[in-house]
CSV table of C-alpha atoms in Angstrom, one decimal:
chain,number,residue,atom,x,y,z
A,236,MET,CA,-0.3,4.4,4.6
A,237,THR,CA,-2.2,3.3,2.0
A,238,GLY,CA,0.5,1.3,0.2
A,239,ARG,CA,-0.9,-0.4,0.7
A,240,THR,CA,-1.1,1.4,1.0
A,241,HIS,CA,-2.5,1.3,-0.6
A,242,ARG,CA,-2.6,5.0,-2.8
A,243,ARG,CA,0.5,6.3,-0.9
A,244,GLY,CA,0.0,9.8,-2.4
A,245,ARG,CA,-1.8,12.2,-5.0
A,246,TRP,CA,0.2,11.3,-8.2
A,247,SER,CA,0.9,13.9,-10.9
A,248,VAL,CA,-0.1,14.1,-14.4
A,249,LEU,CA,3.9,14.5,-15.0
A,250,ALA,CA,4.6,11.1,-13.2
A,251,ALA,CA,1.8,9.2,-15.1
A,252,ALA,CA,3.4,10.5,-18.2
A,253,ALA,CA,7.2,9.4,-17.2
A,254,PHE,CA,5.7,6.0,-17.1
A,255,THR,CA,5.0,5.8,-20.6
A,256,LEU,CA,8.2,7.2,-21.3
A,257,ALA,CA,10.2,5.2,-19.0
A,258,GLY,CA,8.6,2.1,-20.6
A,259,THR,CA,9.3,3.2,-24.0
A,260,LEU,CA,13.1,3.9,-23.6
A,261,THR,CA,14.0,1.1,-21.1
A,262,ALA,CA,12.2,-1.8,-23.1
A,263,CYS,CA,14.9,-1.1,-25.6
A,264,SER,CA,17.9,-0.8,-23.3
A,265,SER,CA,20.1,-3.3,-22.3
A,266,SER,CA,21.8,-4.1,-19.1
A,267,PRO,CA,25.4,-2.4,-18.5
A,268,ASP,CA,28.3,-4.9,-17.6
A,269,GLU,CA,27.8,-6.6,-14.3
A,270,VAL,CA,29.6,-6.2,-11.1
A,271,GLY,CA,30.2,-9.1,-8.8
A,272,SER,CA,29.0,-9.1,-5.5
A,273,ASP,CA,32.7,-9.5,-4.2
A,274,ALA,CA,33.7,-6.1,-5.9
A,275,LYS,CA,34.3,-3.0,-4.0
A,276,GLN,CA,31.2,-0.9,-5.1
A,277,THR,CA,28.1,1.4,-4.4
A,278,ILE,CA,24.7,0.5,-4.9
A,279,ARG,CA,21.5,2.6,-4.7
A,280,PHE,CA,18.6,1.8,-2.8
A,281,VAL,CA,15.2,3.8,-2.7
A,282,TRP,CA,11.9,3.8,-1.0
A,283,TRP,CA,9.0,5.7,0.2
A,284,GLY,CA,7.5,5.9,3.5
A,285,ASN,CA,7.2,7.6,6.9
A,286,GLU,CA,10.0,8.9,9.2
A,287,ASP,CA,9.6,5.6,11.2
A,288,ARG,CA,10.0,3.4,8.2
A,289,ALA,CA,13.3,5.5,7.0
A,290,ALA,CA,14.8,5.4,10.6
A,291,ALA,CA,14.5,1.5,10.8
A,292,THR,CA,15.6,0.9,7.2
A,293,GLU,CA,18.6,3.2,7.8
A,294,LYS,CA,19.5,1.0,10.8
A,295,VAL,CA,19.3,-2.1,8.8
A,296,VAL,CA,21.5,-0.8,5.8
A,297,LYS,CA,24.2,0.2,8.3
A,298,ARG,CA,24.3,-3.4,9.7
A,299,PHE,CA,24.4,-4.8,6.0
A,300,GLU,CA,27.3,-2.6,5.3
A,301,GLU,CA,29.2,-3.8,8.8
A,302,GLU,CA,28.9,-7.4,7.1
A,303,HIS,CA,29.6,-6.3,3.6
A,304,PRO,CA,32.3,-3.6,3.9
A,305,ASN,CA,33.2,-3.8,0.2
A,306,ILE,CA,29.3,-2.7,-0.7
A,307,LYS,CA,28.3,0.9,0.2
A,308,VAL,CA,24.7,1.5,0.0
A,309,GLN,CA,23.4,5.1,-0.9
A,310,THR,CA,19.8,5.3,0.4
A,311,GLU,CA,17.1,7.9,-0.3
A,312,PHE,CA,13.7,8.0,0.7
A,313,SER,CA,10.5,10.5,0.1
A,314,GLY,CA,6.8,10.5,0.1
A,315,TYR,CA,4.9,8.7,-2.1
A,316,PRO,CA,4.1,11.2,-5.1
A,317,ALA,CA,7.7,12.7,-5.2
A,318,TYR,CA,9.2,9.2,-5.3
A,319,VAL,CA,7.1,8.0,-8.3
A,320,GLN,CA,7.9,11.1,-10.3
A,321,LYS,CA,11.6,11.0,-9.5
A,322,LEU,CA,11.9,7.1,-10.1
A,323,THR,CA,10.2,7.1,-13.5
A,324,THR,CA,12.2,10.1,-14.4
A,325,GLN,CA,15.2,8.3,-13.6
A,326,ILE,CA,14.3,5.0,-15.3
A,327,ALA,CA,13.5,7.1,-18.4
A,328,GLY,CA,16.9,8.7,-18.4
A,329,GLY,CA,18.7,5.2,-18.0
A,330,ASN,CA,19.8,6.1,-14.2
A,331,ALA,CA,17.4,3.7,-12.1
A,332,PRO,CA,18.3,2.9,-8.8
A,333,ASP,CA,19.4,-0.8,-7.9
A,334,LEU,CA,17.1,-1.7,-5.4
A,335,LEU,CA,13.7,-0.2,-5.3
A,336,GLN,CA,10.4,-0.4,-3.3
A,337,LEU,CA,7.3,-1.1,-5.6
A,338,ASP,CA,3.5,-1.4,-4.7
A,339,ARG,CA,0.9,-3.1,-6.7
A,340,PRO,CA,0.6,-0.5,-9.4
A,341,THR,CA,4.1,0.4,-9.8
A,342,PHE,CA,4.9,-3.2,-10.0
A,343,GLY,CA,2.4,-3.8,-12.6
A,344,GLU,CA,3.6,-1.0,-14.5
A,345,TYR,CA,7.6,-1.6,-14.2
A,346,GLN,CA,7.3,-5.3,-14.9
A,347,GLN,CA,5.0,-5.3,-17.9
A,348,LYS,CA,7.2,-2.5,-19.5
A,349,ARG,CA,10.1,-4.9,-18.9
A,350,GLN,CA,12.0,-2.4,-16.5
A,351,LEU,CA,12.6,-5.2,-13.5
A,352,ALA,CA,15.4,-7.8,-13.5
A,353,GLU,CA,14.3,-11.4,-13.2
A,354,LEU,CA,15.0,-12.7,-10.0
A,355,THR,CA,14.3,-16.3,-10.8
A,356,PRO,CA,18.0,-17.2,-11.0
A,357,TYR,CA,18.6,-15.9,-7.5
A,358,VAL,CA,15.8,-17.5,-6.0
A,359,GLY,CA,17.2,-20.6,-3.4
A,360,LYS,CA,20.6,-19.2,-4.2
A,361,THR,CA,21.3,-15.6,-2.9
A,362,LEU,CA,17.5,-15.1,-2.3
A,363,LYS,CA,16.4,-17.4,0.2
A,364,THR,CA,12.8,-18.1,-0.1
A,365,ASP,CA,11.9,-21.1,1.8
A,366,GLY,CA,10.8,-19.0,4.8
A,367,ILE,CA,8.3,-17.0,2.5
A,368,SER,CA,5.0,-18.6,1.8
A,369,ASP,CA,3.8,-18.9,-1.8
A,370,SER,CA,0.8,-16.5,-1.4
A,371,LEU,CA,2.9,-13.7,-0.7
A,372,LEU,CA,5.6,-14.6,-3.5
A,373,ALA,CA,2.8,-14.9,-5.9
A,374,GLY,CA,2.4,-11.3,-5.6
A,375,GLY,CA,5.7,-10.8,-7.4
A,376,GLU,CA,5.3,-13.0,-10.0
A,377,ALA,CA,4.6,-12.8,-13.8
A,378,ASP,CA,4.7,-15.3,-16.5
A,379,GLY,CA,5.7,-18.0,-14.1
A,380,LYS,CA,8.8,-15.8,-13.2
A,381,GLN,CA,9.7,-13.9,-10.2
A,382,PHE,CA,10.2,-10.2,-10.5
A,383,ALA,CA,9.9,-8.9,-6.8
A,384,MET,CA,9.9,-9.9,-3.4
A,385,PRO,CA,7.3,-9.3,-0.7
A,386,ALA,CA,8.5,-6.8,1.9
A,387,GLY,CA,6.0,-8.2,4.5
A,388,LEU,CA,2.5,-9.1,5.0
A,389,THR,CA,-0.3,-6.5,5.8
A,390,THR,CA,-4.0,-6.4,5.7
A,391,GLN,CA,-6.8,-3.6,5.7
A,392,LEU,CA,-8.0,-2.6,9.2
A,393,PHE,CA,-10.3,0.1,10.8
A,394,VAL,CA,-8.3,2.1,13.3
A,395,TYR,CA,-10.1,4.5,15.8
A,396,ASP,CA,-9.6,6.8,18.8
A,397,LYS,CA,-10.9,4.4,21.5
A,398,ASP,CA,-11.8,7.1,24.0
A,399,LEU,CA,-13.6,9.3,21.8
A,400,TYR,CA,-15.6,6.4,20.5
A,401,LYS,CA,-16.3,5.2,24.4
A,402,LYS,CA,-17.3,9.0,25.1
A,403,ALA,CA,-19.7,9.0,22.4
A,404,GLY,CA,-21.1,5.7,23.3
A,405,VAL,CA,-20.4,3.8,20.5
A,406,THR,CA,-19.0,0.4,20.7
A,407,VAL,CA,-16.9,-1.2,17.9
A,408,PRO,CA,-18.5,-4.8,17.3
A,409,GLU,CA,-16.0,-7.6,17.8
A,410,SER,CA,-16.5,-8.9,14.4
A,411,GLY,CA,-16.8,-5.6,12.6
A,412,TRP,CA,-20.0,-3.7,11.6
A,413,THR,CA,-22.5,-4.0,8.9
A,414,TRP,CA,-22.3,-0.9,6.5
A,415,LYS,CA,-25.6,0.3,7.8
A,416,GLN,CA,-24.6,0.0,11.4
A,417,PHE,CA,-21.4,1.9,10.5
A,418,ALA,CA,-23.1,4.6,8.9
A,419,THR,CA,-25.4,4.9,12.0
A,420,ASP,CA,-22.6,4.9,14.5
A,421,MET,CA,-20.3,7.3,12.5
A,422,ALA,CA,-23.1,10.2,12.8
A,423,LYS,CA,-23.3,9.5,16.3
A,424,VAL,CA,-19.6,10.0,16.8
A,425,GLN,CA,-19.8,13.2,15.1
A,426,ALA,CA,-23.0,14.2,16.9
A,427,GLU,CA,-21.5,13.6,20.6
A,428,SER,CA,-18.0,14.6,19.7
A,429,GLY,CA,-17.8,17.3,17.1
A,430,ARG,CA,-15.4,15.2,15.0
A,431,ALA,CA,-16.5,13.3,11.9
A,432,GLY,CA,-16.8,9.8,12.7
A,433,THR,CA,-14.2,8.4,10.3
A,434,THR,CA,-12.3,9.9,7.4
A,435,ASP,CA,-14.3,9.9,4.2
A,436,PHE,CA,-12.7,6.7,2.5
A,437,GLY,CA,-14.2,7.3,-1.0
A,438,TRP,CA,-10.9,9.0,-2.4
A,439,ALA,CA,-8.8,5.8,-2.3
A,440,ILE,CA,-9.6,3.1,-4.9
A,441,ASP,CA,-8.0,0.5,-2.3
A,442,TRP,CA,-10.8,0.7,-0.1
A,443,PHE,CA,-13.4,0.4,-3.0
A,444,GLU,CA,-11.6,-2.6,-3.9
A,445,SER,CA,-12.3,-4.2,-0.5
A,446,TRP,CA,-16.0,-3.1,-0.8
A,447,LEU,CA,-15.8,-5.0,-4.2
A,448,HIS,CA,-14.6,-8.1,-2.9
A,449,GLN,CA,-17.3,-7.9,-0.3
A,450,ASN,CA,-19.8,-7.9,-3.1
A,451,GLY,CA,-18.3,-10.9,-5.2
A,452,LYS,CA,-16.4,-8.8,-7.7
A,453,GLN,CA,-12.8,-7.6,-7.8
A,454,LEU,CA,-11.2,-4.3,-8.9
A,455,TYR,CA,-9.3,-6.1,-11.8
A,456,THR,CA,-9.9,-9.3,-13.4
A,457,SER,CA,-7.5,-12.4,-14.3
A,458,ASP,CA,-6.9,-11.1,-17.8
A,459,ARG,CA,-6.2,-7.6,-16.5
A,460,LYS,CA,-9.5,-6.0,-17.5
A,461,LEU,CA,-11.7,-3.9,-15.2
A,462,GLY,CA,-14.0,-5.8,-12.6
A,463,PHE,CA,-16.6,-3.3,-12.1
A,464,THR,CA,-19.1,-1.3,-13.5
A,465,GLU,CA,-20.2,2.2,-13.4
A,466,GLY,CA,-23.1,1.0,-11.3
A,467,ASP,CA,-21.0,-0.5,-8.6
A,468,LEU,CA,-19.0,2.7,-8.4
A,469,GLU,CA,-22.0,4.8,-8.2
A,470,LYS,CA,-23.7,2.5,-5.6
A,471,TYR,CA,-20.4,2.7,-3.3
A,472,TRP,CA,-20.0,6.8,-4.0
A,473,SER,CA,-23.7,7.0,-3.1
A,474,MET,CA,-23.3,5.5,0.3
A,475,LEU,CA,-20.6,8.0,1.3
A,476,ALA,CA,-22.5,10.6,-0.1
A,477,SER,CA,-25.4,9.7,2.5
A,478,MET,CA,-22.9,9.5,5.3
A,479,ARG,CA,-21.5,12.8,4.3
A,480,LYS,CA,-24.9,14.3,4.5
A,481,GLN,CA,-25.0,13.3,7.8
A,482,LYS,CA,-21.5,14.5,8.9
A,483,GLY,CA,-20.7,10.8,9.5
A,484,VAL,CA,-17.4,11.2,7.2
A,485,THR,CA,-15.0,14.4,6.8
A,486,ALA,CA,-15.7,17.4,4.9
A,487,ALA,CA,-14.4,17.7,1.5
A,488,GLU,CA,-11.8,20.3,2.4
A,489,ASP,CA,-10.5,17.8,4.8
A,490,THR,CA,-10.8,14.5,2.6
A,491,THR,CA,-9.0,16.2,-0.4
A,492,LYS,CA,-5.7,16.5,1.6
A,493,MET,CA,-5.6,12.8,2.1
A,494,ASP,CA,-2.4,11.2,0.4
A,495,GLY,CA,-1.9,8.3,2.7
A,496,SER,CA,0.9,9.9,4.7
A,497,ALA,CA,0.7,10.5,8.4
A,498,GLN,CA,1.2,14.2,8.3
A,499,ASN,CA,-1.9,14.6,6.2
A,500,SER,CA,-4.1,12.1,8.0
A,501,ALA,CA,-7.5,13.6,8.9
A,502,LEU,CA,-7.3,11.3,11.9
A,503,VAL,CA,-4.3,12.4,12.9
A,504,ALA,CA,-5.2,15.9,12.6
A,505,LYS,CA,-8.2,15.1,14.8
A,506,GLN,CA,-10.6,16.1,12.1
A,507,SER,CA,-11.8,12.5,12.3
A,508,GLY,CA,-12.2,9.9,14.9
A,509,SER,CA,-11.2,7.0,13.0
A,510,GLU,CA,-9.9,5.8,9.3
A,511,ILE,CA,-9.5,3.1,7.1
A,512,ALA,CA,-6.0,1.9,6.4
A,513,TYR,CA,-3.5,-0.9,6.1
A,514,ASP,CA,-2.0,-2.2,9.3
A,515,SER,CA,1.2,-1.7,8.0
A,516,SER,CA,0.7,1.9,8.8
A,517,VAL,CA,0.1,1.2,12.5
A,518,THR,CA,3.7,2.3,13.4
A,519,SER,CA,3.2,5.7,11.8
A,520,TYR,CA,-0.3,6.3,13.5
A,521,VAL,CA,1.1,5.5,17.0
A,522,SER,CA,4.1,7.5,16.5
A,523,THR,CA,2.2,10.6,15.2
A,524,TYR,CA,-1.4,10.4,16.8
A,525,GLN,CA,-2.3,11.9,20.3
A,526,GLY,CA,-4.7,9.5,21.9
A,527,LYS,CA,-5.1,5.8,22.4
A,528,LEU,CA,-6.1,3.7,19.4
A,529,GLY,CA,-8.0,0.4,18.5
A,530,TYR,CA,-8.3,-1.6,15.5
A,531,ALA,CA,-11.0,-3.4,14.3
A,532,PRO,CA,-12.0,-5.2,10.9
A,533,LEU,CA,-13.7,-3.5,8.2
A,534,PRO,CA,-17.4,-2.9,8.0
A,535,SER,CA,-18.9,-5.7,5.5
A,536,ASP,CA,-22.4,-6.9,4.9
A,537,SER,CA,-21.0,-10.4,4.0
A,538,LYS,CA,-20.8,-13.1,6.1
A,539,THR,CA,-18.0,-15.1,4.3
A,540,GLU,CA,-16.0,-12.0,2.7
A,541,SER,CA,-14.5,-9.5,4.8
A,542,GLY,CA,-12.8,-7.2,2.2
A,543,MET,CA,-9.5,-8.1,3.7
A,544,ALA,CA,-6.5,-9.9,2.2
A,545,ALA,CA,-3.0,-11.0,2.9
A,546,LEU,CA,-1.0,-8.8,1.1
A,547,PRO,CA,2.3,-7.6,0.7
A,548,PRO,CA,2.3,-3.9,1.8
A,549,VAL,CA,5.0,-3.1,-0.7
A,550,TYR,CA,7.5,-5.3,-2.8
A,551,TYR,CA,11.0,-5.0,-3.6
A,552,GLY,CA,12.7,-5.2,-7.1
A,553,ILE,CA,15.9,-4.7,-8.9
A,554,ALA,CA,16.2,-2.4,-11.9
A,555,LYS,CA,16.8,-4.4,-15.2
A,556,THR,CA,19.3,-1.9,-16.2
A,557,SER,CA,21.4,-2.4,-12.8
A,558,SER,CA,25.1,-3.1,-13.2
A,559,HIS,CA,25.2,-4.6,-9.5
A,560,LYS,CA,22.3,-6.8,-9.4
A,561,ASP,CA,24.3,-9.6,-7.4
A,562,ALA,CA,25.0,-6.8,-4.7
A,563,ALA,CA,21.4,-5.6,-4.4
A,564,ALA,CA,20.2,-9.2,-4.3
A,565,LEU,CA,22.4,-9.7,-1.3
A,566,LEU,CA,21.0,-6.5,0.3
A,567,LEU,CA,17.7,-7.6,-0.4
A,568,ASP,CA,18.1,-11.3,0.8
A,569,PHE,CA,19.4,-9.7,4.0
A,570,ILE,CA,16.3,-7.2,4.7
A,571,LEU,CA,14.1,-10.0,3.9
A,572,ASN,CA,15.7,-13.2,6.1
A,573,ASP,CA,18.5,-11.6,8.5
A,574,PRO,CA,16.6,-12.2,12.1
A,575,GLU,CA,18.2,-9.0,13.6
A,576,ALA,CA,17.4,-7.0,10.4
A,577,GLY,CA,13.7,-8.2,11.0
A,578,LYS,CA,13.7,-7.1,14.7
A,579,VAL,CA,14.9,-3.6,13.6
A,580,LEU,CA,12.3,-3.3,10.7
A,581,GLY,CA,9.5,-4.5,13.2
A,582,THR,CA,6.2,-4.1,11.5
A,583,THR,CA,7.1,-0.8,9.3
A,584,ARG,CA,6.3,-2.6,6.4
A,585,GLY,CA,3.8,-5.2,7.7
A,586,THR,CA,4.9,-8.1,9.7
A,587,PRO,CA,8.2,-9.7,8.1
A,588,PRO,CA,7.7,-11.7,5.1
A,589,ASN,CA,10.1,-14.9,6.5
A,590,SER,CA,7.5,-16.5,8.9
A,591,GLU,CA,10.3,-17.5,11.5
A,592,VAL,CA,11.4,-14.1,11.5
A,593,ALA,CA,7.8,-12.7,11.7
A,594,ALA,CA,7.2,-15.2,14.7
A,595,SER,CA,10.6,-14.2,16.5
A,596,VAL,CA,9.4,-10.4,15.8
A,597,CYS,CA,5.9,-10.7,17.0
A,598,ALA,CA,6.9,-13.0,20.3
A,599,SER,CA,8.9,-10.1,21.6
A,600,ALA,CA,7.0,-7.0,20.2
A,601,THR,CA,5.9,-4.1,22.2
A,602,GLY,CA,3.9,-1.1,21.2
A,603,ALA,CA,2.8,-0.4,17.8
A,604,ASP,CA,4.6,-3.7,16.6
A,605,LYS,CA,2.3,-5.6,19.1
A,606,ASP,CA,-0.6,-3.9,18.1
A,607,THR,CA,0.0,-5.1,14.5
A,608,CYS,CA,0.9,-8.6,15.4
A,609,ASP,CA,-2.1,-9.0,17.7
A,610,PHE,CA,-4.4,-7.6,15.1
A,611,GLN,CA,-3.0,-10.2,12.2
A,612,SER,CA,-3.5,-13.0,14.6
A,613,LYS,CA,-7.0,-12.0,15.6
A,614,VAL,CA,-8.2,-11.7,12.1
A,615,LYS,CA,-6.1,-14.4,10.1
A,616,ASP,CA,-9.1,-16.5,9.6
A,617,LYS,CA,-11.1,-13.2,7.8
A,618,LEU,CA,-8.2,-12.9,5.0
A,619,SER,CA,-8.6,-13.8,1.8
A,620,PRO,CA,-5.3,-14.9,-0.3
A,621,SER,CA,-3.7,-12.3,-2.8
A,622,ASP,CA,-4.3,-13.8,-6.0
A,623,THR,CA,-7.4,-11.8,-7.0
A,624,TRP,CA,-5.9,-8.7,-5.7
A,625,LEU,CA,-3.1,-7.9,-8.5
A,626,TRP,CA,-3.2,-4.6,-10.3
A,627,PRO,CA,-2.0,-4.6,-14.1
A,628,SER,CA,-0.4,-2.3,-16.0
A,629,GLY,CA,-2.3,1.0,-16.3
A,630,SER,CA,-3.7,0.6,-12.7
A,631,SER,CA,-1.6,3.4,-11.9
A,632,ALA,CA,-3.3,5.9,-14.1
A,633,VAL,CA,-6.5,4.4,-12.9
A,634,LYS,CA,-5.6,5.2,-9.3
A,635,THR,CA,-4.9,8.8,-10.0
A,636,ASP,CA,-8.0,9.6,-11.7
A,637,PHE,CA,-10.1,7.9,-9.2
A,638,GLN,CA,-9.2,10.3,-6.7
A,639,ARG,CA,-9.1,13.2,-9.0
A,640,VAL,CA,-12.8,12.4,-10.2
A,641,TYR,CA,-13.8,12.0,-6.5
A,642,ASP,CA,-12.5,15.4,-5.7
A,643,ASP,CA,-15.0,16.8,-8.3
A,644,VAL,CA,-17.9,14.7,-6.7
A,645,ILE,CA,-17.3,15.9,-3.2
A,646,PHE,CA,-16.7,19.6,-4.3
A,647,GLY,CA,-20.0,19.4,-6.4
A,648,LYS,CA,-18.4,19.9,-9.7
A,649,SER,CA,-19.6,16.3,-11.0
A,650,SER,CA,-22.7,14.3,-9.8
A,651,VAL,CA,-21.9,10.7,-8.6
A,652,SER,CA,-23.6,9.0,-11.5
A,653,ALA,CA,-21.3,11.0,-13.7
A,654,GLY,CA,-18.3,10.9,-12.0
A,655,ALA,CA,-18.6,7.1,-11.8
A,656,THR,CA,-19.1,6.9,-15.5
A,657,LYS,CA,-16.0,9.0,-16.0
A,658,VAL,CA,-13.9,6.7,-13.9
A,659,VAL,CA,-15.0,3.7,-16.0
A,660,GLU,CA,-14.4,5.1,-19.3
A,661,ASN,CA,-11.1,6.6,-18.2
A,662,ALA,CA,-10.2,3.4,-16.6
A,663,LYS,CA,-10.7,1.3,-19.7
A,664,GLN,CA,-8.7,3.6,-21.8
A,665,SER,CA,-5.7,3.2,-19.3
A,666,LEU,CA,-6.1,-0.4,-19.4
A,667,GLY,CA,-6.5,-0.6,-23.3
A,668,GLN,CA,-9.8,-2.0,-23.1
């Protein structure tokens, strides 16, 4: 769910190592002979996500194959950790899929290690971008060239059990809480219901990034360096330690299971009454949670910065070594711009990136899709542009380490101060500072 995302899952040491190996090998590789899009061929398309995303994507692929009978699409999806580990291994072995799903850390890694095909030659031809905003397209750009396409538009949100909060006597402020008010109300939910007011959000660097923006900082600077200090992280984690002491957030044994998936969500398991997430996860929450859900902006002490941005939930890229780039670009354009494909995909990757398709989808949306559309409409004036939310090469390792260290903190193996220092030291090393 944290695409995100937000961290989509707990990364393994092997996956992080595979990034380095893949970068070494593919930077020296050349692309095989190209196969034209008119030829009979099979291409591979891979992504991660929950079952609702997979079912919708498979339907769109089938429609594409019907319109392009010469192209067969082999699909594969999994949870995030397994996806990253397998993909990096395939890239290292010269067997990368043709079309692949990316997030901010994997895009930063793959692009800077020259593992993605440049899409600029397709833009305005096979790939139509006139319906996609420049701010969304910018997330897939590097050095003035397009290397990935946004799969949609998402933003951060607070999702909660409406009935539980009502019974606890907690009213969700229309414009969001201050952090102090939020801590008080989360403890109240626990006292009245026995469930933590919210899932401990200290595990995911995504939510720390939102807090940093609320405080005039950012996770990474424009020159690809660390944008925060040990003191910043110590203050943030200390706030959560206080909430944990009051039982306003989940216990360590529940928090450590979090990996961004619905099946490991503390909210879905009813260990908490709410979670911070991306709105591209609303469809997963609605399909798996037994109860009525509400949605609100993130808590913030700033009157001008919500800590919420208009972000691509994920991107699509084409492998540099693919011999089916033309066909992969055709499929990518179909996913992004075909009106019927947009209706099928709904908001499983946020609202569609094409503004006309998004308007059509939202106009007739029901259920979880309508929830997502309505929320984005409600908070649109709170959203900042995505240009200060980009993640550089090395950020995947930072993301992994962030949760690993937080586990040590919440289980009492490390102090908050020592943990914050360790994160910063390791992050600088991962970023090559």
